[in-house]
PDB file of C-alpha atoms in Angstrom:
ATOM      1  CA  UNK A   1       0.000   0.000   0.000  1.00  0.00           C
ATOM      2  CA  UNK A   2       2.746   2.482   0.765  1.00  0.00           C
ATOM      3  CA  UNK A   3       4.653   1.594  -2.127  1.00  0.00           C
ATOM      4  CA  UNK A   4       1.635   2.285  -4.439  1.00  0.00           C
ATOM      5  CA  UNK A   5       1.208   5.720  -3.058  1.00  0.00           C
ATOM      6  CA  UNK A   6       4.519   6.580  -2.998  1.00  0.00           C
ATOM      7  CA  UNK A   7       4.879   6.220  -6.688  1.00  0.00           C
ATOM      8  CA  UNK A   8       1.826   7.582  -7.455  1.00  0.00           C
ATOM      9  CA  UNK A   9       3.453  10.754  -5.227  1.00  0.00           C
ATOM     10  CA  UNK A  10       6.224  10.437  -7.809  1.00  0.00           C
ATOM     11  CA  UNK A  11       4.318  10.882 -10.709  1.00  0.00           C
ATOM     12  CA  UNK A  12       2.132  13.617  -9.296  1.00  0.00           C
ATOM     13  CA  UNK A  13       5.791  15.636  -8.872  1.00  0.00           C
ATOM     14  CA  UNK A  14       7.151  14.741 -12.217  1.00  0.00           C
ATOM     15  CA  UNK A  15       3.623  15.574 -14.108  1.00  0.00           C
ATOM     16  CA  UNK A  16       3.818  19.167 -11.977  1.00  0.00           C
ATOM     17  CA  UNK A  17       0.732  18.436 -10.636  1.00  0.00           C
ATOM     18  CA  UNK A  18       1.965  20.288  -6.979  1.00  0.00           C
ATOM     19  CA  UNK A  19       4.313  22.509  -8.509  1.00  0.00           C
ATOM     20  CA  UNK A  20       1.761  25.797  -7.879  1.00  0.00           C
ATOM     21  CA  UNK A  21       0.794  24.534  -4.176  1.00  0.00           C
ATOM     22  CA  UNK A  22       2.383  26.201  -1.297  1.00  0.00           C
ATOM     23  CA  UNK A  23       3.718  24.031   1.125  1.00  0.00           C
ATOM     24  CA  UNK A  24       1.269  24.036   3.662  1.00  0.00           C
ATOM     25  CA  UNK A  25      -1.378  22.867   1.236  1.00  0.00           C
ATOM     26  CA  UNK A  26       0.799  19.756   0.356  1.00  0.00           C
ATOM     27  CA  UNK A  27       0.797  16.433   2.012  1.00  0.00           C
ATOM     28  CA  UNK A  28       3.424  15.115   4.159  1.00  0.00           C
ATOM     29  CA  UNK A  29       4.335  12.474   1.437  1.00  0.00           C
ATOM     30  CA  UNK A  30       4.635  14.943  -0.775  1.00  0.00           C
ATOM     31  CA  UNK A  31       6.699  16.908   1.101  1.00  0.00           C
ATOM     32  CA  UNK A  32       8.919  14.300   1.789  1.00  0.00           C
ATOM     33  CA  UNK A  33       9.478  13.494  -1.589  1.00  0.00           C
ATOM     34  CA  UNK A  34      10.739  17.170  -2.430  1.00  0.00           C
ATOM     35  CA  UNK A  35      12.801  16.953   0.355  1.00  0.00           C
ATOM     36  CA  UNK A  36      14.733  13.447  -0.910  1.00  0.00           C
ATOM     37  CA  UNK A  37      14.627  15.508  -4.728  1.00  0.00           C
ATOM     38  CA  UNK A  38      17.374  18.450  -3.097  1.00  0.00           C
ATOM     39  CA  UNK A  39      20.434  18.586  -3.296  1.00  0.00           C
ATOM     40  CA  UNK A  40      23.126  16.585  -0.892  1.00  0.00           C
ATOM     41  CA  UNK A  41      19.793  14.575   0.347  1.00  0.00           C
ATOM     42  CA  UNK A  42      18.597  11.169  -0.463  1.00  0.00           C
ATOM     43  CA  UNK A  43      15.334   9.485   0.801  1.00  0.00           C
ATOM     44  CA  UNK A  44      15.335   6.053   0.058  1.00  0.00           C
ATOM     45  CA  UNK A  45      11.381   4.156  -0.661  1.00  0.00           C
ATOM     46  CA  UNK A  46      12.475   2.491   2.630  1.00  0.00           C
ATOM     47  CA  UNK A  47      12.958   4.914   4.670  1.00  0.00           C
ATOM     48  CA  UNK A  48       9.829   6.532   3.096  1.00  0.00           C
ATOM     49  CA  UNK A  49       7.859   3.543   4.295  1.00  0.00           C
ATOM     50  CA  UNK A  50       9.036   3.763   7.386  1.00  0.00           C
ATOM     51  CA  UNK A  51       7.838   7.280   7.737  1.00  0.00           C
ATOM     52  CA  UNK A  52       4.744   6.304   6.683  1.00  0.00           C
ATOM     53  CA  UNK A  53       3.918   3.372   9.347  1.00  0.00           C
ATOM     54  CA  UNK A  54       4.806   5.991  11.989  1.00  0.00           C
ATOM     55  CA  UNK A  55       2.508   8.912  11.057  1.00  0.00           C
ATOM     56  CA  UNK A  56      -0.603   6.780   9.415  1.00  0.00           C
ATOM     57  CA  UNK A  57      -0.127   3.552  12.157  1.00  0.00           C
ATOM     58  CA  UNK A  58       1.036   5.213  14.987  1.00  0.00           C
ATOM     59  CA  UNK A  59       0.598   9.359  14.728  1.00  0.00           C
ATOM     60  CA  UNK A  60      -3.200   8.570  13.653  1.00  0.00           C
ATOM     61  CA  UNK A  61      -5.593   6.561  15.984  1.00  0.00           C
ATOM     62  CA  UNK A  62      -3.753   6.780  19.179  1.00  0.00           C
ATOM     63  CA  UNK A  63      -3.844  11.063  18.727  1.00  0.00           C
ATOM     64  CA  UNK A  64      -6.738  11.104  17.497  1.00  0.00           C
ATOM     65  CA  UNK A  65      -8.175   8.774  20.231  1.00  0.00           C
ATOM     66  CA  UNK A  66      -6.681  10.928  22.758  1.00  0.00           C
ATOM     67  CA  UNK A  67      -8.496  14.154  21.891  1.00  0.00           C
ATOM     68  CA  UNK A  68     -11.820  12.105  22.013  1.00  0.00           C
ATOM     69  CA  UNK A  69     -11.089  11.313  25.346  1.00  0.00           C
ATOM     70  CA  UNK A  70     -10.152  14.624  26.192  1.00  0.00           C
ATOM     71  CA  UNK A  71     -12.722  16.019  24.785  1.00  0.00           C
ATOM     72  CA  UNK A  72     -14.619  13.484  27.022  1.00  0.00           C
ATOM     73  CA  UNK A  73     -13.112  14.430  30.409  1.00  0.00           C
ATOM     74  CA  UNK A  74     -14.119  18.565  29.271  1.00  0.00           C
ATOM     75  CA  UNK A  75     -17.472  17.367  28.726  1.00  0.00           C
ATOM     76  CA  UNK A  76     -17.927  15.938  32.454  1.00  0.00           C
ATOM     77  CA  UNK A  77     -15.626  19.057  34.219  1.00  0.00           C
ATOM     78  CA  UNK A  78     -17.616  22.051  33.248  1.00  0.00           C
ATOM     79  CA  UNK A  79     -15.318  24.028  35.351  1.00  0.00           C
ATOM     80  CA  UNK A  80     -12.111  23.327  33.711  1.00  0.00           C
ATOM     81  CA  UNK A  81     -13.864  23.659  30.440  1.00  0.00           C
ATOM     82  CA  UNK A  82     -15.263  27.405  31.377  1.00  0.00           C
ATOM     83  CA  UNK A  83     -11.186  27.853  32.801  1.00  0.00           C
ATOM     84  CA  UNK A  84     -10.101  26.868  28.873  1.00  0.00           C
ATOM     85  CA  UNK A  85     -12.336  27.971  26.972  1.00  0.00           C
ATOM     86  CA  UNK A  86     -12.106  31.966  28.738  1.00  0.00           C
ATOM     87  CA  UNK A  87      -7.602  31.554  28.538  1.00  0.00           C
ATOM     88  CA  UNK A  88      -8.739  30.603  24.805  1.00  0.00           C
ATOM     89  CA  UNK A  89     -10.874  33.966  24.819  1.00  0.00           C
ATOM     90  CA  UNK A  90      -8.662  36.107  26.312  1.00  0.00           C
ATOM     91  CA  UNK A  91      -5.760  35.176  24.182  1.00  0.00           C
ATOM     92  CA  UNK A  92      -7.944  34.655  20.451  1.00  0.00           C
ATOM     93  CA  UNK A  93     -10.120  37.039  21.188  1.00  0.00           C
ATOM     94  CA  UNK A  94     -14.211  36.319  21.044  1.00  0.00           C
ATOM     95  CA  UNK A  95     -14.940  36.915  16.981  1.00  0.00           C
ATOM     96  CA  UNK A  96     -17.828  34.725  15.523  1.00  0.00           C
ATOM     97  CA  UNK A  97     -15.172  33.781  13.266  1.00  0.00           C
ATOM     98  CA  UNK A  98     -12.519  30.529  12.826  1.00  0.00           C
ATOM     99  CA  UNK A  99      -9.143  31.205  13.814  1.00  0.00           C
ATOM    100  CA  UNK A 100      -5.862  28.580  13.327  1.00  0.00           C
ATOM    101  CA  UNK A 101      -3.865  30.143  16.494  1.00  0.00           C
ATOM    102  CA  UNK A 102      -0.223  31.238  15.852  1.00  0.00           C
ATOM    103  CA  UNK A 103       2.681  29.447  17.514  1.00  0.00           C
ATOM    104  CA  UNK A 104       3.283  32.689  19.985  1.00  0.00           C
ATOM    105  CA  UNK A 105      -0.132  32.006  20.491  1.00  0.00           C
ATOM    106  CA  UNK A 106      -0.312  28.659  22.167  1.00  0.00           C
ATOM    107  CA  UNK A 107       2.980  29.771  24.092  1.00  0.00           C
ATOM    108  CA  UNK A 108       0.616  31.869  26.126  1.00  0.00           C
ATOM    109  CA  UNK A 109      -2.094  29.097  26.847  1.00  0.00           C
ATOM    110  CA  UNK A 110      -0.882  27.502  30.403  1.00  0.00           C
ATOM    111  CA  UNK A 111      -4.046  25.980  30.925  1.00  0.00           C
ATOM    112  CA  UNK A 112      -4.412  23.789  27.865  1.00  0.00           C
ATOM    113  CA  UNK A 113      -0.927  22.299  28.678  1.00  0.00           C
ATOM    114  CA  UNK A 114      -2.048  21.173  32.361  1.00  0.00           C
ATOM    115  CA  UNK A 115      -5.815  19.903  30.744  1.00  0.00           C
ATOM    116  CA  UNK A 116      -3.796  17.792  27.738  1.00  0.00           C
ATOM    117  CA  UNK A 117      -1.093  16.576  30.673  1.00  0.00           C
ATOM    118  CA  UNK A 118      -3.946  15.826  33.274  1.00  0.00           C
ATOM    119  CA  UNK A 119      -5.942  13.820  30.499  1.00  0.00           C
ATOM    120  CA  UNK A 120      -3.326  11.676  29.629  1.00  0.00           C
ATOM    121  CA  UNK A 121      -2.679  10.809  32.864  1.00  0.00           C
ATOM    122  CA  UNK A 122      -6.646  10.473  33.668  1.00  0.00           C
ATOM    123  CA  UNK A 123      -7.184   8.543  30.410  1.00  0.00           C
ATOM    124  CA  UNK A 124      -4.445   5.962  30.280  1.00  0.00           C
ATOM    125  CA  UNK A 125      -5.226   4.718  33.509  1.00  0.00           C
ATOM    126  CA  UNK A 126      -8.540   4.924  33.588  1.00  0.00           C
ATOM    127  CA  UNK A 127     -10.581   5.004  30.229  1.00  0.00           C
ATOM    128  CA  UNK A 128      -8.450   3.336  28.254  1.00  0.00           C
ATOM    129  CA  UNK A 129      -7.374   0.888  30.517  1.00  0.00           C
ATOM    130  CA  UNK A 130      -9.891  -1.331  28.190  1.00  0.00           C
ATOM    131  CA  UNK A 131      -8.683  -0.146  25.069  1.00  0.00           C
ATOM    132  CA  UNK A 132      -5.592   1.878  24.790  1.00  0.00           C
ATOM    133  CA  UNK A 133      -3.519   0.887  22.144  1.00  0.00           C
ATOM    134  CA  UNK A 134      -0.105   0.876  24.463  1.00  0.00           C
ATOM    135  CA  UNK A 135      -0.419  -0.406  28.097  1.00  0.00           C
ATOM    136  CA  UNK A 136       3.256  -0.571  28.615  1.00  0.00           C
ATOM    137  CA  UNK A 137       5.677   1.069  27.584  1.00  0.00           C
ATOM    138  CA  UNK A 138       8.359  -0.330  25.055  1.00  0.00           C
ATOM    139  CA  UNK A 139      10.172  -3.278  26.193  1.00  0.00           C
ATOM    140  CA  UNK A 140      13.929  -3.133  27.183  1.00  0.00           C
ATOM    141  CA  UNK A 141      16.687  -5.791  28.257  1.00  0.00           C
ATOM    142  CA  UNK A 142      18.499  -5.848  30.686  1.00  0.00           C
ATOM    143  CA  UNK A 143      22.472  -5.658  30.062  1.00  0.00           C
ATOM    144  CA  UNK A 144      23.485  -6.862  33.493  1.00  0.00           C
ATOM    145  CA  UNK A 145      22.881  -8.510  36.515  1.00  0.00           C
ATOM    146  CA  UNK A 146      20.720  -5.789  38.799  1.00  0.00           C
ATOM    147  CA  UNK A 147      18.942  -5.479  41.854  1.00  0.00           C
ATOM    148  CA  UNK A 148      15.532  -3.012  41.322  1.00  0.00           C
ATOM    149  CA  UNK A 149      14.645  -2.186  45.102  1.00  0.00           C
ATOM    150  CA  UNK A 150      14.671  -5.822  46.896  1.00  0.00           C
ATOM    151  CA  UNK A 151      14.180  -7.563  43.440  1.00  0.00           C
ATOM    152  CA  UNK A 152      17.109  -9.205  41.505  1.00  0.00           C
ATOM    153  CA  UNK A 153      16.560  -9.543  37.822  1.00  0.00           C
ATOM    154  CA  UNK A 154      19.408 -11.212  36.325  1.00  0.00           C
ATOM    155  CA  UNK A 155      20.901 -10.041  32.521  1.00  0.00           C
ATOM    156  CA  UNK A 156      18.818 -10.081  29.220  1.00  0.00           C
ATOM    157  CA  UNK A 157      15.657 -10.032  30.825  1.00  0.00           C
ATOM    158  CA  UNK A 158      13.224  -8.001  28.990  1.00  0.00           C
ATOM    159  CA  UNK A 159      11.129  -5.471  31.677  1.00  0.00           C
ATOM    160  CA  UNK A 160       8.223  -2.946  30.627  1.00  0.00           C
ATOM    161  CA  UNK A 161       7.103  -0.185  32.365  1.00  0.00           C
ATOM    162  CA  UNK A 162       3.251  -0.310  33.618  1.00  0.00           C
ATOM    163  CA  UNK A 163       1.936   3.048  33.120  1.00  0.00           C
ATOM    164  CA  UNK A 164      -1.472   2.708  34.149  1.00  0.00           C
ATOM    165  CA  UNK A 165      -0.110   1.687  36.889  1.00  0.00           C
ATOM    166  CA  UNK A 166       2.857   4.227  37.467  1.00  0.00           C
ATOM    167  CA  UNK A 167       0.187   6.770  36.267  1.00  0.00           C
ATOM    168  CA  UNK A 168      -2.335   5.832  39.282  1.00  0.00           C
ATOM    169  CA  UNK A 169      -0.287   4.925  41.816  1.00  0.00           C
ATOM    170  CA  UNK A 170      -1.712   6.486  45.332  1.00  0.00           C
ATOM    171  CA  UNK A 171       2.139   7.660  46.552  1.00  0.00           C
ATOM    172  CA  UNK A 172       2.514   9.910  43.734  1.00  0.00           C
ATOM    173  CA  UNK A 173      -0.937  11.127  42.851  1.00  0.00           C
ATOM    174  CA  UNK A 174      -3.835  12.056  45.241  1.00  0.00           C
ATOM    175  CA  UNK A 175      -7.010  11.129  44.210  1.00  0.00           C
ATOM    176  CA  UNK A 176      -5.800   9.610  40.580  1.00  0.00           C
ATOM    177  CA  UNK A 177      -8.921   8.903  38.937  1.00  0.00           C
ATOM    178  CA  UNK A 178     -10.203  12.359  39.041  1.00  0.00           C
ATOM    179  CA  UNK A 179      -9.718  15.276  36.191  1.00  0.00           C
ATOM    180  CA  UNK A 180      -7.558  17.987  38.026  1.00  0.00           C
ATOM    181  CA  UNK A 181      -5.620  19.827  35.331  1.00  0.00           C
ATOM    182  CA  UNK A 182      -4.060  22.154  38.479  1.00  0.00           C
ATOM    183  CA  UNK A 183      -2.265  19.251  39.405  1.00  0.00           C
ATOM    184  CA  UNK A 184       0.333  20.593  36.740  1.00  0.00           C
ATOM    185  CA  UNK A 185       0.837  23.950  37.732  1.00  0.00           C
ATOM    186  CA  UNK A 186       4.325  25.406  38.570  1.00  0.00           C
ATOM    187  CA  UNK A 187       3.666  25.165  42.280  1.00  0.00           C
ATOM    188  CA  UNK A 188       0.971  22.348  41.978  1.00  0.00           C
ATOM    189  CA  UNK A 189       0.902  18.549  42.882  1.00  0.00           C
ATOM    190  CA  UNK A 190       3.847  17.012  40.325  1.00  0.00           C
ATOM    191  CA  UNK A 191       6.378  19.606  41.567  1.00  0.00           C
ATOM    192  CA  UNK A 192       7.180  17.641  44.850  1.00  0.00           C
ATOM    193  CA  UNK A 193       7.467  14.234  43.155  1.00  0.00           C
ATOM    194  CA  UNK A 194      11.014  12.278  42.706  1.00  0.00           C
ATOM    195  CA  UNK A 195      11.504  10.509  39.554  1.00  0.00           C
ATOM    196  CA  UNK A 196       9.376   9.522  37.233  1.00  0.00           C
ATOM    197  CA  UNK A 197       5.854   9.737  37.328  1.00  0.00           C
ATOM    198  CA  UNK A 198       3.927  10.935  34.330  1.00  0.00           C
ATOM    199  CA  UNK A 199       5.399   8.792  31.437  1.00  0.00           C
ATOM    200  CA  UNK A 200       2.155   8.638  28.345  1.00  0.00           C
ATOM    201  CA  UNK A 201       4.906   9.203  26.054  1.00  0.00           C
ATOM    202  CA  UNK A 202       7.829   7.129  27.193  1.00  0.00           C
ATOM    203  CA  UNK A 203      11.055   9.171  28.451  1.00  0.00           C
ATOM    204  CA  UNK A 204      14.914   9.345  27.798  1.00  0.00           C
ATOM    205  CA  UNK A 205      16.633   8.893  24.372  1.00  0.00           C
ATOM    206  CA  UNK A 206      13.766   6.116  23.297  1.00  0.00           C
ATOM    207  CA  UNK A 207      10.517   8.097  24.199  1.00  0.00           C
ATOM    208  CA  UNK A 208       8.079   8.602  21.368  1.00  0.00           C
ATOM    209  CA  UNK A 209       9.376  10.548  18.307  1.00  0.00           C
ATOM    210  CA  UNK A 210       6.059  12.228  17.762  1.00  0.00           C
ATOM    211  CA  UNK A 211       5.721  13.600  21.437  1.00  0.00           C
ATOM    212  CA  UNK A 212       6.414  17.507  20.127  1.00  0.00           C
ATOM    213  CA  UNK A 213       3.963  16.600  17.325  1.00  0.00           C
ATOM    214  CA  UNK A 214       1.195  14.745  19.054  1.00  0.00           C
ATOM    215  CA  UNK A 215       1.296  17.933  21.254  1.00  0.00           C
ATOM    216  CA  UNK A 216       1.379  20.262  18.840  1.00  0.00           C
ATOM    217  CA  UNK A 217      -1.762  18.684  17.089  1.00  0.00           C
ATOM    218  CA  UNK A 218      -3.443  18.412  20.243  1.00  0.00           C
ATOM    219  CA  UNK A 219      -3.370  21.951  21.589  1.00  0.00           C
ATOM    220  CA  UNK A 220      -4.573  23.515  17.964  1.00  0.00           C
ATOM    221  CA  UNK A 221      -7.151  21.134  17.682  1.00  0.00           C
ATOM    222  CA  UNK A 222      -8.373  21.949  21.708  1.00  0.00           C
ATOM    223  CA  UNK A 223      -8.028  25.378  21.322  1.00  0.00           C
ATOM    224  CA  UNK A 224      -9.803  25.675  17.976  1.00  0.00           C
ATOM    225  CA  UNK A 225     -13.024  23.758  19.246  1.00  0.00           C
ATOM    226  CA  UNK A 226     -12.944  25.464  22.392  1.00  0.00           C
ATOM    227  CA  UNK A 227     -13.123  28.288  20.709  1.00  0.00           C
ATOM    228  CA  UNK A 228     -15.969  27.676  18.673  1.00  0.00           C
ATOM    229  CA  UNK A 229     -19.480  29.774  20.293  1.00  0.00           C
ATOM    230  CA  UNK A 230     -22.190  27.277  20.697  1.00  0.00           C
ATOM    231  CA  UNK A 231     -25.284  27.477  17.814  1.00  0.00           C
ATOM    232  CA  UNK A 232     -28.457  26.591  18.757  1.00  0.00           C
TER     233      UNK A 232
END
């Protein structure tokens, strides 16, 4: 399937077919493909492919499944909805009219971080505890004999992270299953905590490659809905 759209890309670029487009009306394939056509670069079909599997297989569902169930945790907190949706206001103003928010623009929004941060911790652990797409994290192997706490595990054995678990765990969180975006305020709740404890994305030199993205995607899409006046 990728291969088939990839050449059809191809053609598209050698027919001129995008030649008048400005970039941001072009696909990502596309864009791609012009990037691999410079000078001094070379994108191989392969790498192409593998580009592909990680924005359509696993940059698709899984962000798009997360904004539902944002959307869903908004719906059942009217108060940190009204808290959004008047930082969206104040920032974007109030005009009966869509706006795509600028990049200096979502540096402002506070709030929207600690809702999208509080949600992923709310909805890994609790709503899609019966469907999420990753309940651990990505295995890894050991290289040595180590002791974890009281717990030996000996070399090569493979260990995942639980996140649900690491995510709801009662010496970390205080009341974990409910939607408190405040937790993740500069003075709030995570600022006392040692290590790890709010992992939806993986961390160190292995976490997810789309993290920035996913992000990104999520706090236009938030803002722009929340922005939206309700029609009757």
């Amino acid at each position: 399937m990728f291969d088939r759209l990839i050449e059809k890309k191809r053609e598209e670029l050698q027919n001129g077919i995008c030649s008048n487009k400005p970039d941001n009306e072009k696909d990502l394939v596309t864009l791609m493909l012009e990037a691999g056509m410079q000078e001094d670069v070379s994108i191989t079909n392969e790498e192409l492919r593998h580009n592909m599997a990680v924005l359509f297989l696993a940059g698709h569902d899984s962000t798009s499944n997360t904004l539902s169930f944002c959307l869903y945790h908004l719906a059942k907190n009217k108060r940190a909805q009204q808290k959004l949706r008047e930082e969206i206001i104040n920032i974007l103003g109030d005009d009966d009219i869509d706006i795509v928010p600028s990049l200096e623009e979502l540096k402002q929004m506070k709030y929207i971080n600690m809702v999208i941060k509080e949600k992923s911790l709310t909805h890994i652990n609790q709503t899609l505890r019966l469907n999420t797409p990753l309940d651990l994290l990505t295995p890894r192997k050991t290289v040595e004999d180590i002791f974890l706490a009281d717990t030996f595990i000996p070399k090569d054995t493979n260990i995942a992270v639980d996140v649900g678990a690491l995510h709801r765990d009662l010496r970390n969180w205080k009341d974990p299953d409910e939607f408190i975006p405040e937790r993740f305020e500069d003075d709030g709740e995570q600022k006392d905590h040692e290590g790890l404890t709010w992992a939806p994305f993986s961390n160190g030199t292995r976490q997810c490659i789309g993290m920035n993205f996913s992000l990104m995607e999520q706090r236009l899409v938030l803002t722009m809905l929340c922005n939206e006046k309700v029609r009757g």
